[in-house]
Amino acid sequence: MPDQSVPDQSVPDESLRAHMSPEEFRRQGHATIDWIADYWASLDGLPVRAQVAPGDVRGLLPPSAPESPEPFDAVLADLDRVVVPGLTHWQHPRFFAYFPANSSPAAILGDLVSSGIGAQGMIWATSPAVTEVEQVVLDWLAEALGLPEAYRSDGPGGGVIQDTASTATFTALLSALHRASGGAVRRSGVGGTRWRVYGSTQAHSSLVKAAMMAGLGEDAVRTIDVDASTQAMDVDALRDALLEDVEAGLRPVMVHVAAGSTSTGAMDDVAAVAEVVREWGVWVHVDAAWAGVAAVCPEHRGHLAGVEAADSFVTNPHKWLLTTFDCSTFWVRDRAALTGALSILPEYLRNAATESGEVVDYRDWHPQLGRRFRAVKLWAVLRTYGLEGLRAHVRSGVALAARVADLVSADDRWELVTEPSLSLVVFRLRAGDEETMAAMEAVNASGEAYLSHTTVEGRAAIRLAVGSWRTTQADVDRAWAALQDAAAGQGG
Amino acid sequence: MPDQSVPDQSVPDESLRAHMSPEEFRRQGHATIDWIADYWASLDGLPVRAQVAPGDVRGLLPPSAPESPEPFDAVLADLDRVVVPGLTHWQHPRFFAYFPANSSPAAILGDLVSSGIGAQGMIWATSPAVTEVEQVVLDWLAEALGLPEAYRSDGPGGGVIQDTASTATFTALLSALHRASGGAVRRSGVGGTRWRVYGSTQAHSSLVKAAMMAGLGEDAVRTIDVDASTQAMDVDALRDALLEDVEAGLRPVMVHVAAGSTSTGAMDDVAAVAEVVREWGVWVHVDAAWAGVAAVCPEHRGHLAGVEAADSFVTNPHKWLLTTFDCSTFWVRDRAALTGALSILPEYLRNAATESGEVVDYRDWHPQLGRRFRAVKLWAVLRTYGLEGLRAHVRSGVALAARVADLVSADDRWELVTEPSLSLVVFRLRAGDEETMAAMEAVNASGEAYLSHTTVEGRAAIRLAVGSWRTTQADVDRAWAALQDAAAGQGG
Ligand SMILES: Cc1ncc(COP(=O)(O)O)c(C=O)c1O
Ligand SMILES: Cc1ncc(COP(=O)(O)O)c(C=O)c1O
């Protein structure tokens, strides 16, 4: 028993008082759930885009943290007063900009559980269920998407939840460098070799960012032209670039394959790219951040043909698969390259399970050390929607986008810029770039719907990406009506 | 109006049916809140450490995702059946291992709000409140910790929430390389210069990981000896190392200052380190991942003396400041170095607000592009605890650790290895390393409390870190009683 000669250390009473009691947590928790339900119910009546100017939100907040506790209700009240007017509502049924960051009730509650459990799963031993549920859920999803067996956790590969596709692409590059250098890069860095990374002109900017972060610099990324009509990588141009670079003494290390480009949803040909780079042992990374999840539907797997030949694959359930941000699922064919690039074992993390080799320690799969229980929300989504429900969700996005494409095609003032890709439609006013941008801005300013832009072959275009779980045909039609009004305003 | 000639695209009905209705979300949301409250109430009776073997959790889950939807209740039921037995309970009142990853009701509900809002704040324009609330909250916390004015968002510096301290240290290194190279690294990589990074032998492993990820390799990190009794960096040894390296043609780029080392809570002397490296323009990064938040108490700021001379500073509210994982607050004196290293502006993100220069786009502050509304949980913590409540929380951890140190000192079988550091106590059995490790393992296996180990000057030691919001003196006393039983078992 504790030595009675050691006096009690008086613990300040306020400490315990400041924490919510269990009853208070239940009360405030229920109120928070209700706040969210009310927020969702209000969305239809709110402008999609925030109507504030820089500094407006800051201006409503005090300059310092309060000295004394405020009730949680005060925070909820400020959400309405300060936060909501400053939000662009990504869960709004008429949010069609960028790609969706869609959420769902199941994912939200799943992540709430993760917060409540508050486990930190940096290694298997620090909370085994955190790791094992993640492995299982990634196996489930790999199977549901028709990904190769090699990505499953019971072979040499495996999956992990990254925060974002940017991180996934970065870790793919680190793995590629590790493999290509036989481990020399982790010891002595990337200097000495003139590494080269490839991606199409349409590759997501996270590729260049990855090259910058990995110490290669942006000049190490060679961009390959695309076919003007499909916007997909010109595989012959890739071959020519590789030959030229190898001839010049450069060392190709990774190729980024866009399976659904950000701009137009263009699909590079995975199989053809893999075939071209094979002889140089180049790492093939498939970035299907947005479009990959569509493969839950057998009829929407065409763009992944050839993925068996890829070394890594990323898709974001946090974009179009109803899983609250952040949740980016990443698989590698050979986890040894990944963990070889990232593992470090300090004394304080040594443990029998790791040494047995029977477990996976996820901190060796990503830049971070600590990690929350990332898999709960995806687990909840897969179970409560079932694969049927997820297919229905994807199909509804594709069907609504097809409707938008039909509407565009049926109106002489507008034209499709590319063929619709899954749930993304890219179009413009025939009148010109300025008119197109002005029409989009008019719709966005009206708050009726929210769209974003791109340029395709040098010309401005509007992107409309369907995917929010609350979007119905009526919402798509309202957005189209707003675009027509705007076109009329442009003399269209 | 929509062209009537375009037929309705029939949206599969199941899509809408699969989503929870608002009423169902309220019901399941309340149930989830109650599940968490019940889980917390059960903790005291559960073994702290998971009692499972590798594969046990996996074995309880089906091999594939379900085809048809399951009710959310089924997920909650499986939490009890599958997950809870496989958890090591980080929120348990007798979890004393590693550093705490403490959570709090306020943080959990704050993050729940973030999920419900589902906004993606990659740039200011995609949801202004996401950025502005974060700026305000980081200014609040900087002030509360007594950090220099230069870190505030209204000057050339500013703060951002990183996921983890590992990421913060990595981005600090990228910033340092950017500044030191005048931007050349972002263009053409780290090759050509023999960069050198410094940290003590006690620096967290994330420093070496950062050097590996940044393309410098682990050999670029030169470890500096520590004083045997304080475990703090030997600043004279640092000076000698720098002189030697510069002489040899290496280029010092960053020094990592541990303000609270992982092993023993050792405090490097920030001011002295900054003074030594000044003439070479080396970036000073202060890693106060665990100990930094203690500075909410004026009496616990001593270890940050000299922080005015640092270029960057990180501390983790997700460790000891009641903010659910992940939440690592990171400040830089000059944000231009950080955004210079990380910014890329693809066409689809161009917008008037960014071009005006009036706003901050946080995707240029970290590796990720997309980001959730990270600040809500920290905002909720600062407001509902108030600075008073946070001080009380820190003081209670320090007081309980002092009690443990007294108990250790009063028992002949045990000895303190280092002076207690804030809420961390490091001690061992005088009998030897094996006995020490066996005693710890006995306590951990009993489930009564959970501790972790380290080595100090080559000898094994037990770490006991207080910090969970549910820990009381009775819990500390129970852990000590278990240690005494274990010591007796070791013939102590
Ligand atoms: C001093 C120090 N720095 C960095 C870290 C890494 O923390 P994170 O998991 O936030 O990357 C730790 C973790 O314990 C730490 O103690
Ligand atoms: C094809 C593609 N890759 C990567 C990303 C980056 O996504 P994240 O925010 O998850 O890094 C995007 C974002 O839109 C994308 O469209």
XYZ file of N, CA, C and O and ligand atoms in Angstrom, chain A residues 98-99 163-167 169 204 206 256 258-263 287-290 316 318-319 325 328, chain B residues 120 122 348 367-371, ligand 2:
152
model
N -15.620 21.671 -57.088
C -14.484 20.766 -56.824
C -14.941 19.315 -56.994
O -15.583 18.962 -57.958
N -14.573 18.487 -56.003
C -15.239 17.198 -55.882
C -15.962 17.244 -54.551
O -15.578 17.994 -53.651
N -4.598 10.273 -44.313
C -5.514 11.396 -44.148
C -6.034 11.866 -45.502
O -7.220 12.082 -45.684
N -5.130 12.027 -46.445
C -5.527 12.578 -47.747
C -4.782 11.866 -48.868
O -3.761 11.207 -48.647
N -5.273 12.075 -50.074
C -4.602 11.516 -51.249
C -3.226 12.152 -51.429
O -2.309 11.520 -51.941
N -3.078 13.401 -51.008
C -1.765 14.054 -51.112
C -0.735 13.267 -50.316
O 0.384 13.024 -50.785
N -1.099 12.888 -49.119
C -0.184 12.105 -48.287
C 0.067 10.735 -48.904
O 1.188 10.219 -48.877
N 0.048 9.936 -52.080
C 0.946 10.077 -53.227
C 2.369 10.350 -52.752
O 3.340 9.833 -53.318
N -2.770 15.628 -60.603
C -3.102 16.526 -59.504
C -1.842 17.202 -58.961
O -0.765 16.587 -58.937
N -0.820 17.598 -56.193
C -0.166 16.901 -55.080
C 1.044 16.106 -55.549
O 1.909 15.770 -54.742
N 2.816 8.706 -62.119
C 1.504 8.973 -61.531
C 0.458 8.768 -62.617
O 0.522 9.393 -63.673
N -3.407 9.097 -63.494
C -4.654 9.703 -63.032
C -5.826 8.853 -63.473
O -6.117 8.776 -64.672
N -6.470 8.219 -62.520
C -7.685 7.484 -62.849
C -8.831 8.370 -62.393
O -9.414 8.179 -61.331
N -9.083 9.386 -63.199
C -10.042 10.414 -62.856
C -9.306 11.688 -62.505
O -8.991 11.938 -61.339
N -8.987 12.493 -63.519
C -8.247 13.723 -63.234
C -9.158 14.747 -62.566
O -10.381 14.686 -62.698
N -8.548 15.675 -61.855
C -9.314 16.675 -61.116
C -10.069 17.604 -62.057
O -11.200 17.993 -61.792
N -9.452 17.943 -63.146
C -10.043 18.925 -64.042
C -11.276 18.381 -64.753
O -12.350 18.980 -64.702
N -3.627 7.254 -58.952
C -4.345 8.254 -58.166
C -5.792 8.279 -58.650
O -6.128 8.902 -59.655
N -6.619 7.573 -57.913
C -8.048 7.518 -58.234
C -8.807 8.177 -57.087
O -9.836 7.675 -56.625
N -8.255 9.294 -56.625
C -8.762 9.949 -55.413
C -10.282 10.076 -55.441
O -10.965 9.692 -54.488
N -10.770 10.586 -56.556
C -12.211 10.761 -56.660
C -12.910 9.547 -57.274
O -13.869 9.016 -56.725
N -10.285 8.117 -52.319
C -10.758 8.845 -51.131
C -12.220 8.570 -50.807
O -13.098 9.208 -51.382
N -13.491 9.857 -48.541
C -13.959 11.173 -48.081
C -14.394 12.071 -49.235
O -14.882 13.167 -49.003
N -14.197 11.635 -50.445
C -14.749 12.430 -51.535
C -16.165 11.975 -51.863
O -17.113 12.717 -51.699
N -14.585 13.508 -43.971
C -13.184 13.874 -44.080
C -12.501 13.749 -42.713
O -13.054 14.147 -41.713
N -8.634 8.624 -46.632
C -8.084 8.312 -47.952
C -7.487 6.912 -47.870
O -6.575 6.667 -47.091
N -14.739 21.682 -46.064
C -13.375 21.344 -46.431
C -12.660 22.673 -46.662
O -12.973 23.414 -47.588
N -9.563 23.757 -47.529
C -8.219 23.745 -48.139
C -7.703 25.148 -48.410
O -6.526 25.425 -48.266
N -7.610 25.314 -60.799
C -8.947 25.147 -60.209
C -9.074 25.747 -58.821
O -10.162 25.880 -58.298
N 1.368 19.288 -45.552
C 1.472 18.375 -46.705
C 0.144 18.125 -47.403
O 0.106 17.945 -48.611
N -0.922 18.067 -46.635
C -2.229 17.745 -47.200
C -2.774 18.908 -48.035
O -2.430 20.062 -47.787
N -3.689 18.564 -48.928
C -4.455 19.617 -49.591
C -5.751 19.812 -48.791
O -5.930 20.794 -48.094
N -6.637 18.838 -48.885
C -7.912 18.966 -48.188
C -7.720 18.968 -46.678
O -6.755 18.427 -46.158
N -8.650 19.606 -45.986
C -8.590 19.641 -44.516
C -9.984 19.859 -43.970
O -10.767 20.635 -44.476
C -7.188 13.294 -58.631
C -6.920 13.916 -57.293
N -5.845 13.534 -56.596
C -5.548 14.062 -55.394
C -6.356 15.023 -54.832
C -5.966 15.561 -53.508
O -6.880 15.163 -52.553
P -6.557 15.317 -50.976
O -7.196 16.563 -50.522
O -7.184 14.090 -50.385
O -5.094 15.333 -50.834
C -7.480 15.464 -55.516
C -8.340 16.511 -54.931
O -9.294 16.947 -55.504
C -7.768 14.884 -56.774
O -8.837 15.291 -57.457
